[in-house]
mmCIF file of C-alpha atoms and ligand atoms in Angstrom:
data_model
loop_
_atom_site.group_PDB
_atom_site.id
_atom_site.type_symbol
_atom_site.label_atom_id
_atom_site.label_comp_id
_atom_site.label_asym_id
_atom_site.label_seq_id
_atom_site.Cartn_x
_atom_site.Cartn_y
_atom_site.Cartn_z
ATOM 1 C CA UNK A 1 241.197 -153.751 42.194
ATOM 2 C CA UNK A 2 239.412 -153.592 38.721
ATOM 3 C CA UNK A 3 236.008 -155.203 38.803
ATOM 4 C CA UNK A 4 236.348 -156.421 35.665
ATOM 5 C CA UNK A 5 239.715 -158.433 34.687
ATOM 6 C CA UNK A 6 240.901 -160.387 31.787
ATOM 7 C CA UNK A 7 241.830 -164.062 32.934
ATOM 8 C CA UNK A 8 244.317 -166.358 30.514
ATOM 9 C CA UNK A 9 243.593 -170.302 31.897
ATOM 10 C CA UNK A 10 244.209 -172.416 29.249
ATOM 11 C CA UNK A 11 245.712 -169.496 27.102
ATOM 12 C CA UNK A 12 249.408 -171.094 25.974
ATOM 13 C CA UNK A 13 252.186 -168.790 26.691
ATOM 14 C CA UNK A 14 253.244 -168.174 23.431
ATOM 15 C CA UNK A 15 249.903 -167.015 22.781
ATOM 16 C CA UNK A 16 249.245 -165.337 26.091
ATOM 17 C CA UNK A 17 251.063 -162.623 25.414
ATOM 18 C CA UNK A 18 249.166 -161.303 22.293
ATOM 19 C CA UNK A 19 245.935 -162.054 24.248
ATOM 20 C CA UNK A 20 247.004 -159.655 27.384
ATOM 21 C CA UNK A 21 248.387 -157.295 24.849
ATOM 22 C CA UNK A 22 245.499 -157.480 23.079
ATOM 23 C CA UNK A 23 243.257 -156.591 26.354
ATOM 24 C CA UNK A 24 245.483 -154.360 27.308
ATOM 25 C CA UNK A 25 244.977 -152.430 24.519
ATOM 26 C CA UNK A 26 241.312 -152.839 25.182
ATOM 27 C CA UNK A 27 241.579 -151.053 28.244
ATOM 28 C CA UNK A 28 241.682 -154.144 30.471
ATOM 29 C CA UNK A 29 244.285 -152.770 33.928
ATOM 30 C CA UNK A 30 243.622 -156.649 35.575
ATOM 31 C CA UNK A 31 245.501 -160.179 34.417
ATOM 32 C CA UNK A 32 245.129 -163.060 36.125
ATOM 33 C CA UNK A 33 247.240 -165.884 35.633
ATOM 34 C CA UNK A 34 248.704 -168.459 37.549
ATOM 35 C CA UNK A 35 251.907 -171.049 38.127
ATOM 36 C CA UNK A 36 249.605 -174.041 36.612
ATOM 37 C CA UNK A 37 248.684 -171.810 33.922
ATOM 38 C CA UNK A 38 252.327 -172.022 32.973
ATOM 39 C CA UNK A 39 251.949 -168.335 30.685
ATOM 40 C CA UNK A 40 253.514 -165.970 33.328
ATOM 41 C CA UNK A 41 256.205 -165.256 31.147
ATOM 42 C CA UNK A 42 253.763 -164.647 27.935
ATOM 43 C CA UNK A 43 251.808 -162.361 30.515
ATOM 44 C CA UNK A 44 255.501 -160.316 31.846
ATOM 45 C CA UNK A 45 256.430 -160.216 28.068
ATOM 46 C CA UNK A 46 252.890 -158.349 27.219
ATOM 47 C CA UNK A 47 253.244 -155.978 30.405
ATOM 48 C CA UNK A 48 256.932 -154.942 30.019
ATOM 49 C CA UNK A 49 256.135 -153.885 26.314
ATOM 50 C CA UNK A 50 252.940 -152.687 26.825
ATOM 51 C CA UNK A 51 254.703 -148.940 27.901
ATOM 52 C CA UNK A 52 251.865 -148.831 30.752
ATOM 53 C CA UNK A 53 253.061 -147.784 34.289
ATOM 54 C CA UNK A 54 253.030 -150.153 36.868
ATOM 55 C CA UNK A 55 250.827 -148.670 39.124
ATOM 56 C CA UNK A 56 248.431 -148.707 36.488
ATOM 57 C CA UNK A 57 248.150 -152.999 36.564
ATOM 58 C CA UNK A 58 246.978 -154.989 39.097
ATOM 59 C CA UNK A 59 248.735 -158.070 38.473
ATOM 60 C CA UNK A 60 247.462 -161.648 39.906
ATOM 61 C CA UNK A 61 248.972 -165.167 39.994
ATOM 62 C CA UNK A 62 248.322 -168.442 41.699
ATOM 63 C CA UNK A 63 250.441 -170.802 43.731
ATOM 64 C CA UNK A 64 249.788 -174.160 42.703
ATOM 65 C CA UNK A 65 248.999 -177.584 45.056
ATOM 66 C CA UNK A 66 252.337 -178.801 45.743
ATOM 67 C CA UNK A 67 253.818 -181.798 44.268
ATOM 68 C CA UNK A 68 255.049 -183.177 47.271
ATOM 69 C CA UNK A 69 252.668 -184.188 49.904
ATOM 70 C CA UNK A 70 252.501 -180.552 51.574
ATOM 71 C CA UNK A 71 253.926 -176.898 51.180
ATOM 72 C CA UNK A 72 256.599 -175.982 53.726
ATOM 73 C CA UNK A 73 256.821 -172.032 54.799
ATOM 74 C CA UNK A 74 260.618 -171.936 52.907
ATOM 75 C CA UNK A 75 258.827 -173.748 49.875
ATOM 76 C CA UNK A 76 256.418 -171.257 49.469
ATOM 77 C CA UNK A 77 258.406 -167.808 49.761
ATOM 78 C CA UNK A 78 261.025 -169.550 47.338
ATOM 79 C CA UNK A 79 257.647 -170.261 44.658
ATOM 80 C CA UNK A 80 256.266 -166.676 45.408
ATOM 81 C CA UNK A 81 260.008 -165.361 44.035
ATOM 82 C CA UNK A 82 259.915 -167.834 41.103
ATOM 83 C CA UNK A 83 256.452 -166.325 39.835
ATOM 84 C CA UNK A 84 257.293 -162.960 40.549
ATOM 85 C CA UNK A 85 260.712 -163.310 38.319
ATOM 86 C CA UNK A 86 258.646 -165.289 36.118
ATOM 87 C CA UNK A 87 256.494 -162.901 35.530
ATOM 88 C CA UNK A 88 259.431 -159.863 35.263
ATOM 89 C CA UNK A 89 258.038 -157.607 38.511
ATOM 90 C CA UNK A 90 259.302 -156.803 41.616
ATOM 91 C CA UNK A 91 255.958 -156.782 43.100
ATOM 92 C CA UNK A 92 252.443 -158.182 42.584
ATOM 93 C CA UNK A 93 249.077 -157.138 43.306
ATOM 94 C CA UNK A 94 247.088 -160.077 44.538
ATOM 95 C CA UNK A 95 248.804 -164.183 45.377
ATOM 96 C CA UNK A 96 246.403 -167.058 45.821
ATOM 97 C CA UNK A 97 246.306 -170.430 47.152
ATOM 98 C CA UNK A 98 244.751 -172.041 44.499
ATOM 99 C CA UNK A 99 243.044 -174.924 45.765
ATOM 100 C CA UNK A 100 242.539 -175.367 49.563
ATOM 101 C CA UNK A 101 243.353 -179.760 49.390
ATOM 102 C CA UNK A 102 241.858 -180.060 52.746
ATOM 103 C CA UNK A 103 243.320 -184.064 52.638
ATOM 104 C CA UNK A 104 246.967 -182.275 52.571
ATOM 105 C CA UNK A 105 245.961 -180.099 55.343
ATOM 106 C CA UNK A 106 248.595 -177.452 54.121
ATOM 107 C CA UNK A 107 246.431 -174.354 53.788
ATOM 108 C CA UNK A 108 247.094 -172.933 57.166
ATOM 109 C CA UNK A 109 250.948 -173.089 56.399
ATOM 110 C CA UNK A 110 250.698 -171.845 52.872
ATOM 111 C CA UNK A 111 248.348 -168.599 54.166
ATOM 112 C CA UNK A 112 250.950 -167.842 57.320
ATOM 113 C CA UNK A 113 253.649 -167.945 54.542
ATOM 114 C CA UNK A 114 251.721 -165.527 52.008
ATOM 115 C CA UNK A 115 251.637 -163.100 55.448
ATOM 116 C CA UNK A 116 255.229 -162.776 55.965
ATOM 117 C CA UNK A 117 255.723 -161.221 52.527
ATOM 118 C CA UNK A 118 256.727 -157.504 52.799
ATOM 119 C CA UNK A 119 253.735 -155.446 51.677
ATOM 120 C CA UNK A 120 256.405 -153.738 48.826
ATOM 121 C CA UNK A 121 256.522 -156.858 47.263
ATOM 122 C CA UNK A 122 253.187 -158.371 47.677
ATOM 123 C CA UNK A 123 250.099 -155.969 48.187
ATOM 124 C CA UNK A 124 247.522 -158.308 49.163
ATOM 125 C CA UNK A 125 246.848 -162.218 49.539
ATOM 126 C CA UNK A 126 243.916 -164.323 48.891
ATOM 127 C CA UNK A 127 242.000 -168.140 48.755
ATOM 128 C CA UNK A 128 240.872 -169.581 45.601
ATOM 129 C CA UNK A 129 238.493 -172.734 45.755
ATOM 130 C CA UNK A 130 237.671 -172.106 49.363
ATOM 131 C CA UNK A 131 234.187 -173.670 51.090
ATOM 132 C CA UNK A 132 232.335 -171.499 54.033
ATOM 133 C CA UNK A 133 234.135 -174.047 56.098
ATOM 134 C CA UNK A 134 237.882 -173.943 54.718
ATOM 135 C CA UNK A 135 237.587 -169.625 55.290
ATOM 136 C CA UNK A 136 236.609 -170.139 59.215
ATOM 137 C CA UNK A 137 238.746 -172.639 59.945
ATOM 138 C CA UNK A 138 241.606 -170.739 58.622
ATOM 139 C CA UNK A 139 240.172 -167.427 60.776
ATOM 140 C CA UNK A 140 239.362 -169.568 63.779
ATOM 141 C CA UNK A 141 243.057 -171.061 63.668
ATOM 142 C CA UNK A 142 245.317 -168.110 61.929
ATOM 143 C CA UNK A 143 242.900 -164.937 62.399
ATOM 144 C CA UNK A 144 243.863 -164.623 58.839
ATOM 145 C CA UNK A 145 240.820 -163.223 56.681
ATOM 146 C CA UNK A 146 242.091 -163.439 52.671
ATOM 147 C CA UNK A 147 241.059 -160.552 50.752
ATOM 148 C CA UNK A 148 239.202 -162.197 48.368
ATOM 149 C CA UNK A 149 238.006 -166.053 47.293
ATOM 150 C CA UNK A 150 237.862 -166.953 43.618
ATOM 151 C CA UNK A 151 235.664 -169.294 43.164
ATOM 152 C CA UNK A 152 233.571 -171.088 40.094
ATOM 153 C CA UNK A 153 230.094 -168.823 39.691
ATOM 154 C CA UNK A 154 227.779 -168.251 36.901
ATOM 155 C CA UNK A 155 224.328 -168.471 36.662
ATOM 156 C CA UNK A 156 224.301 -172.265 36.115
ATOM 157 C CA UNK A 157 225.957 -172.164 39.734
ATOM 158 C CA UNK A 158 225.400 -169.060 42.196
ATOM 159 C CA UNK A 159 227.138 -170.430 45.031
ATOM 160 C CA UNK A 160 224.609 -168.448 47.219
ATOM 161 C CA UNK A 161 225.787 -169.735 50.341
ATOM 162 C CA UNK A 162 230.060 -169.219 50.063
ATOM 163 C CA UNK A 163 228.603 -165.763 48.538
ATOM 164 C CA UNK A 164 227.057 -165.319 51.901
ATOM 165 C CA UNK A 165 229.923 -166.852 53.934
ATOM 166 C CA UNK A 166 232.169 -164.508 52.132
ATOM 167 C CA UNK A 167 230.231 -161.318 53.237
ATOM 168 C CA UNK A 168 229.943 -162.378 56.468
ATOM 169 C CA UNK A 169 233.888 -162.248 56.759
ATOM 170 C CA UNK A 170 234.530 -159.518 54.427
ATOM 171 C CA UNK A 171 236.166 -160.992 52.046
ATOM 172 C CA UNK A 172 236.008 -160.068 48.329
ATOM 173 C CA UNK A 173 234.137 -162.890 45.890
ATOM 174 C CA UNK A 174 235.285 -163.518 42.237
ATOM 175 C CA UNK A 175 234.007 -165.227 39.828
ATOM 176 C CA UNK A 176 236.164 -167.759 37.677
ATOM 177 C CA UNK A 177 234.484 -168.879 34.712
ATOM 178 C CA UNK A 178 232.229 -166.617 35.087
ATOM 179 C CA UNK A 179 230.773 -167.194 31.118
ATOM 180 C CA UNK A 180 230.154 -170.760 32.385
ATOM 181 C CA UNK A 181 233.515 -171.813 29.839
ATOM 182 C CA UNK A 182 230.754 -169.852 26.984
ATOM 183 C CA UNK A 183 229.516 -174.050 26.007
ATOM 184 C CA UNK A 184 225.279 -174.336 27.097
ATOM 185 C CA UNK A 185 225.613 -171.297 29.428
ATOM 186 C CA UNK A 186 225.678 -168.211 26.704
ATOM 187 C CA UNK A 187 222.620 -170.262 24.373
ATOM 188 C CA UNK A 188 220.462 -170.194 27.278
ATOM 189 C CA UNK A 189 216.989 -168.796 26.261
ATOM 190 C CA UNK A 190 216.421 -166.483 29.118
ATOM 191 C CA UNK A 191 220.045 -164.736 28.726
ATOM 192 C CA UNK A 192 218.869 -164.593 25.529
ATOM 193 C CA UNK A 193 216.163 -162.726 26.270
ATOM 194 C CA UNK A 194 217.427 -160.491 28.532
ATOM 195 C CA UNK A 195 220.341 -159.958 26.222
ATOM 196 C CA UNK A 196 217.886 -158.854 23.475
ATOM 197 C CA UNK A 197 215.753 -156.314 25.739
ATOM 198 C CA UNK A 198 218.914 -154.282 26.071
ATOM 199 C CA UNK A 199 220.356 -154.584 22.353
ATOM 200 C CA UNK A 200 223.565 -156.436 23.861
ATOM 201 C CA UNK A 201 224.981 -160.000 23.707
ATOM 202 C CA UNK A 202 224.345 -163.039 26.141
ATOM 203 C CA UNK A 203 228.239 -162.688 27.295
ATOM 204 C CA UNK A 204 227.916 -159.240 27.896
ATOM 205 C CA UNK A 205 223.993 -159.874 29.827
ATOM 206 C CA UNK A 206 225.644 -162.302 32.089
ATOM 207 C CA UNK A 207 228.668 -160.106 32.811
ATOM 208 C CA UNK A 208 226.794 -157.415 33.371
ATOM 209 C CA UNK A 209 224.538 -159.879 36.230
ATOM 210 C CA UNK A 210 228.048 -160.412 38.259
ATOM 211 C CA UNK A 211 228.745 -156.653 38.333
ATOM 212 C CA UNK A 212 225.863 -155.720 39.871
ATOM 213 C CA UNK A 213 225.597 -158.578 42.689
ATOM 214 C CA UNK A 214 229.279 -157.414 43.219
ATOM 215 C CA UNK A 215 231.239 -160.028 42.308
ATOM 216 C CA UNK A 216 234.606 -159.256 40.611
ATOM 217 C CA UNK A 217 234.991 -161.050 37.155
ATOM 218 C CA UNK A 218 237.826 -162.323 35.143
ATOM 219 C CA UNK A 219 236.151 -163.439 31.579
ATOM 220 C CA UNK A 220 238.252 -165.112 29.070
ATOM 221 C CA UNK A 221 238.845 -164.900 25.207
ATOM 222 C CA UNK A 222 241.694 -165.119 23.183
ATOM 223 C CA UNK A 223 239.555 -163.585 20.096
ATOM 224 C CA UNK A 224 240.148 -159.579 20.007
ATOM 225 C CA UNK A 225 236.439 -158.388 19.292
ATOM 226 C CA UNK A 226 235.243 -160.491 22.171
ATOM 227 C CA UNK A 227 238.025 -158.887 24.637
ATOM 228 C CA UNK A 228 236.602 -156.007 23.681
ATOM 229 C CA UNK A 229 232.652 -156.921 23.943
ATOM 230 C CA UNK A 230 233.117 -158.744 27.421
ATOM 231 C CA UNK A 231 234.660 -155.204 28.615
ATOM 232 C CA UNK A 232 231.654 -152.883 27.068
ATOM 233 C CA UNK A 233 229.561 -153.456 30.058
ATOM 234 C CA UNK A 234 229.005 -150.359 31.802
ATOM 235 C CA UNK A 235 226.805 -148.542 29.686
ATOM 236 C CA UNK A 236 223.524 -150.390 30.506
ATOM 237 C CA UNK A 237 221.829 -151.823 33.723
ATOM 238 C CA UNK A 238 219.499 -155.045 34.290
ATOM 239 C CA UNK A 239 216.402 -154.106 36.140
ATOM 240 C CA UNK A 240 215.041 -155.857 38.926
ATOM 241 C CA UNK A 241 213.027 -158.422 36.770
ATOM 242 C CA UNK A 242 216.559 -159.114 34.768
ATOM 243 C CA UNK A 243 218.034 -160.097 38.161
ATOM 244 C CA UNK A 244 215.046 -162.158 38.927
ATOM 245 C CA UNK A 245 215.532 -164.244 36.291
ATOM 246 C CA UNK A 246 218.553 -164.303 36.547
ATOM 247 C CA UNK A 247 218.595 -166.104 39.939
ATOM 248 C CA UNK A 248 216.094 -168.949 38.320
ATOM 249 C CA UNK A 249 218.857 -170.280 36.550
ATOM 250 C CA UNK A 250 220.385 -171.367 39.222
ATOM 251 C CA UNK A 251 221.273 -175.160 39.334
ATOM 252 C CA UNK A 252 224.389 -178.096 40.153
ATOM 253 C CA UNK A 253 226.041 -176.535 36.894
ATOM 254 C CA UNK A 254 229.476 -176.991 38.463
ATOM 255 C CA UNK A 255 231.949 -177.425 35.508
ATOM 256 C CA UNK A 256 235.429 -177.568 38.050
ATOM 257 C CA UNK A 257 235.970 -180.015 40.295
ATOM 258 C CA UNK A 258 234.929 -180.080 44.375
ATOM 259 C CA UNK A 259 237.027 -178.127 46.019
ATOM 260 C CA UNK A 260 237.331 -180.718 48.963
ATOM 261 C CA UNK A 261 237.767 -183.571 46.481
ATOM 262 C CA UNK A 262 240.414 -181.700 44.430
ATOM 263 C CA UNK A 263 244.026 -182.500 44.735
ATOM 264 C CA UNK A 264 246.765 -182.509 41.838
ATOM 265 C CA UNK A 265 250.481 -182.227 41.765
HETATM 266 P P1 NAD B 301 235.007 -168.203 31.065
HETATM 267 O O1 NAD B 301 233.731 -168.403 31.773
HETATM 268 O O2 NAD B 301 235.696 -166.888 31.124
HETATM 269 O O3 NAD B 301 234.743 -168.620 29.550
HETATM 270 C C1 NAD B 301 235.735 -168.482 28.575
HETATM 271 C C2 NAD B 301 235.216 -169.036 27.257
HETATM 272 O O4 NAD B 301 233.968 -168.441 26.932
HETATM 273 C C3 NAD B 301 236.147 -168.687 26.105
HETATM 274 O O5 NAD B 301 237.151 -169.674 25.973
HETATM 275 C C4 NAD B 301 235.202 -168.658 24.933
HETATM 276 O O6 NAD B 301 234.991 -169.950 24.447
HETATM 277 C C5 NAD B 301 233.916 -168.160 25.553
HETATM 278 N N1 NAD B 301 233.703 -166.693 25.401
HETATM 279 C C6 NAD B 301 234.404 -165.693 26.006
HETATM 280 N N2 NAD B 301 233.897 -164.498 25.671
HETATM 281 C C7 NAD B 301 232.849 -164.734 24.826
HETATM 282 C C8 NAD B 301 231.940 -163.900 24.163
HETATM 283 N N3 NAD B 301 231.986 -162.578 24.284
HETATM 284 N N4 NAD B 301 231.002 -164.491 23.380
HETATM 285 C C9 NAD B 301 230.941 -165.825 23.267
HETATM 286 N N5 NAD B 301 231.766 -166.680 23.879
HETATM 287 C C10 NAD B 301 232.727 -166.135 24.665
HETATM 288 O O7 NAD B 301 235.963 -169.409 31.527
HETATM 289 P P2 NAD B 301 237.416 -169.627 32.115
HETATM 290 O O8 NAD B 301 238.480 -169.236 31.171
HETATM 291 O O9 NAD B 301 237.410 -171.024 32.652
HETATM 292 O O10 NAD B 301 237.469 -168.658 33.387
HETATM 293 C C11 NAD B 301 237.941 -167.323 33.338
HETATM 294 C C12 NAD B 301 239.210 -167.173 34.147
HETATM 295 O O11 NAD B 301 239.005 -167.626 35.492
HETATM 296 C C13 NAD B 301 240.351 -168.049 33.667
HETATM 297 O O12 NAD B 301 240.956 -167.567 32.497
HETATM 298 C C14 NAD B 301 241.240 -168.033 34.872
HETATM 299 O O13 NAD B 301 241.972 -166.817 34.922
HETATM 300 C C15 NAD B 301 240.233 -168.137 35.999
HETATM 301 N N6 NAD B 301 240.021 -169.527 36.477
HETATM 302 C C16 NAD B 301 240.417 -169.845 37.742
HETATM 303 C C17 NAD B 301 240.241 -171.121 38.236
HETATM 304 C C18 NAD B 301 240.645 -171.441 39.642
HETATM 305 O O14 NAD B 301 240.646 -172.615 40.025
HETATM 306 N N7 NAD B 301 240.982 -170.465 40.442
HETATM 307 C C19 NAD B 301 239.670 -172.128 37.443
HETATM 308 C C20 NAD B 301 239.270 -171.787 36.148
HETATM 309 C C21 NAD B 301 239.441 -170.493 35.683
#
C-alpha cells in the first residue's frame, strides 16, 4: 500500500467527494474512510468519476462497534457487503475493526469473520485501536496476525511500545492523526525549527518524521493547497539530529479516547 494516504474523518459526504477528488488529482492512490465516517458514498462518487483504474487505488474502510451488544459472524459479512456497495466496488483493499471494545469481547469473532472473505473481494484485513495486549491475545487465540494496526501517533504521542509490539508480530503501523488534529501540535517551536532548516512547513516536517520511522500516514485536509503540501514530502530528509528531537517531544498527548475504555454504538 501507499505510504502516504489521504484520510476523510470528519469530512461530510457531500463534501468528501470534492476532497478525494481533489487528492486524487494531487496524486494521492490511498482513501481511507470508514462506516462511522458515514462519506463512503462521497468517497465511491469521487473514485467512479475520477477515470483512474482500479488497480491503481487502494481503497480502505472501517467496520464500526456494533450497536447491539456484540458482532455476530452473519452480522459482519452482511456490513462488509453494505460498505463495499456503499462505496460502489466489488472489492476493497484493506477492512478494519475499528475499535477492539475489549468489555464486548467481540474482536475475536469480528477478525475470524474478516478471514472468511474471498481474497477477490477483500485483499487484506486489519486492527485499528489495538493495545500490545489486544494483538496477542487475538494471535494466541485465532493465530490471526492483522496486516496492519492504525493507531493515534504523532509526536505529542509515539506510542513506542505498540510500535514495538507491532514489529515484533509483523504487522504494519499507521498513524491516524498523524498532524496531531494540526491544533498545538504544528505551532510547536522545535517542528518549527526543524521545519525552517529545510525551507518546508511544520505539517510537512512532521510528515516527513513518520515516513522515515516507517509508519504509514493518512493526513487530513479538506483545503486543496494543503492536500497538496502534506503530499510534497519526498524531496528532503531529516538527519539524525531532526529525529532526535523529534523523539523529545514525546508526551501523554493522546487526543482519542483509550482504546480499552472506548465503546460506542
Ligand atoms: P490529522 O492529524 O490528519 O489532522 C487534520 C487537521 O490538521 C486538519 O483538519 C487541519 O485542521 C490540519 N491540517 C492538515 N494539513 C495541514 C497543513 N498542511 N497545515 C496546517 N494544518 C493542516 O487528523 P485526523 O483527521 O484526525 O486524522 C487523519 C485520518 O486518520 C482521519 O481522516 C481518518 O481517516 C483517520 N482516523 C482514524 C481514527 C481511528 O480510530 N481509526 C481516528 C481518527 C482519525
Amino acid at each position: 500500500m501507499p505510504q502516504l494516504g489521504f484520510g476523510v474523518f470528519q469530512v461530510p459526504d457531500d463534501e468528501a467527494e470534492s476532497a478525494v477528488t481533489a487528492a486524487l488529482a494531487a496524486g494521492y492512490r490511498s482513501i481511507d474512510t470508514a462506516q462511522a465516517y458515514g462519506n463512503e458514498e462521497g468517497v465511491g462518487r469521487a473514485l467512479a468519476s475520477s477515470g483512474l483504474p482500479r488497480e491503481d487505488l487502494f481503497i480502505t474502510t472501517k467496520l464500526w462497534n456494533s450497536a447491539s451488544t456484540a458482532w455476530t459472524r452473519d452480522a459482519v459479512l452482511r456490513e462488509f457487503d453494505a460498505s463495499l456497495a456503499r462505496l460502489g466496488l466489488d472489492r476493497l483493499d484493506l477492512y478494519l475493526i475499528h475499535w477492539p471494545r475489549p468489555m464486548r469481547d467481540d474482536y475475536l469473532t469480528v477478525l475470524r469473520a474478516f478471514a472468511e472473505i474471498p481474497r477477490e473481494r477483500l485483499r487484506a484485513f486489519g486492527v485499528s485501536n489495538f493495545t500490545p495486549a489486544h494483538l496477542r491475545r487475538l494471535k494466541d487465540e485465532t493465530g490471526i496476525v492483522p496486516a496492519l494496526n492504525q493507531i493515534e501517533l504523532h509526536p505529542y504521542f509515539q506510542q513506542t511500545e505498540t510500535r514495538a509490539a507491532d514489529e515484533e508480530l509483523g504487522v504494519v503501523t499507521e498513524a491516524w492523526s498523524p498532524l496531531g488534529q494540526g491544533k498545538g501540535l504544528l505551532d510547536d517551536p522545535v517542528i518549527a525549527s526543524v521545519a525552517g532548516k529545510h525551507g518546508v512547513t511544520p505539517a510537512q516536517a512532521v510528515l516527513r518524521w513518520h515516513l522515515q520511522l516507517g509508519n504509514v500516514v493518512i493526513p487530513k485536509s479538506v483545503t486543496p493547497s494543503r492536500i497538496r503540501e502534506n503530499l510534497d514530502v519526498f524531496g528532503f530528509e531529516l538527519d539524525g539530529d531532526d529525529m532526535t528531537a523529534f523523539a523529545g517531544l514525546d508526551r501523554d498527548g493522546r487526543v482519542g479516547p483509550h482504546p480499552d475504555e472506548f465503546d460506542a454504538g
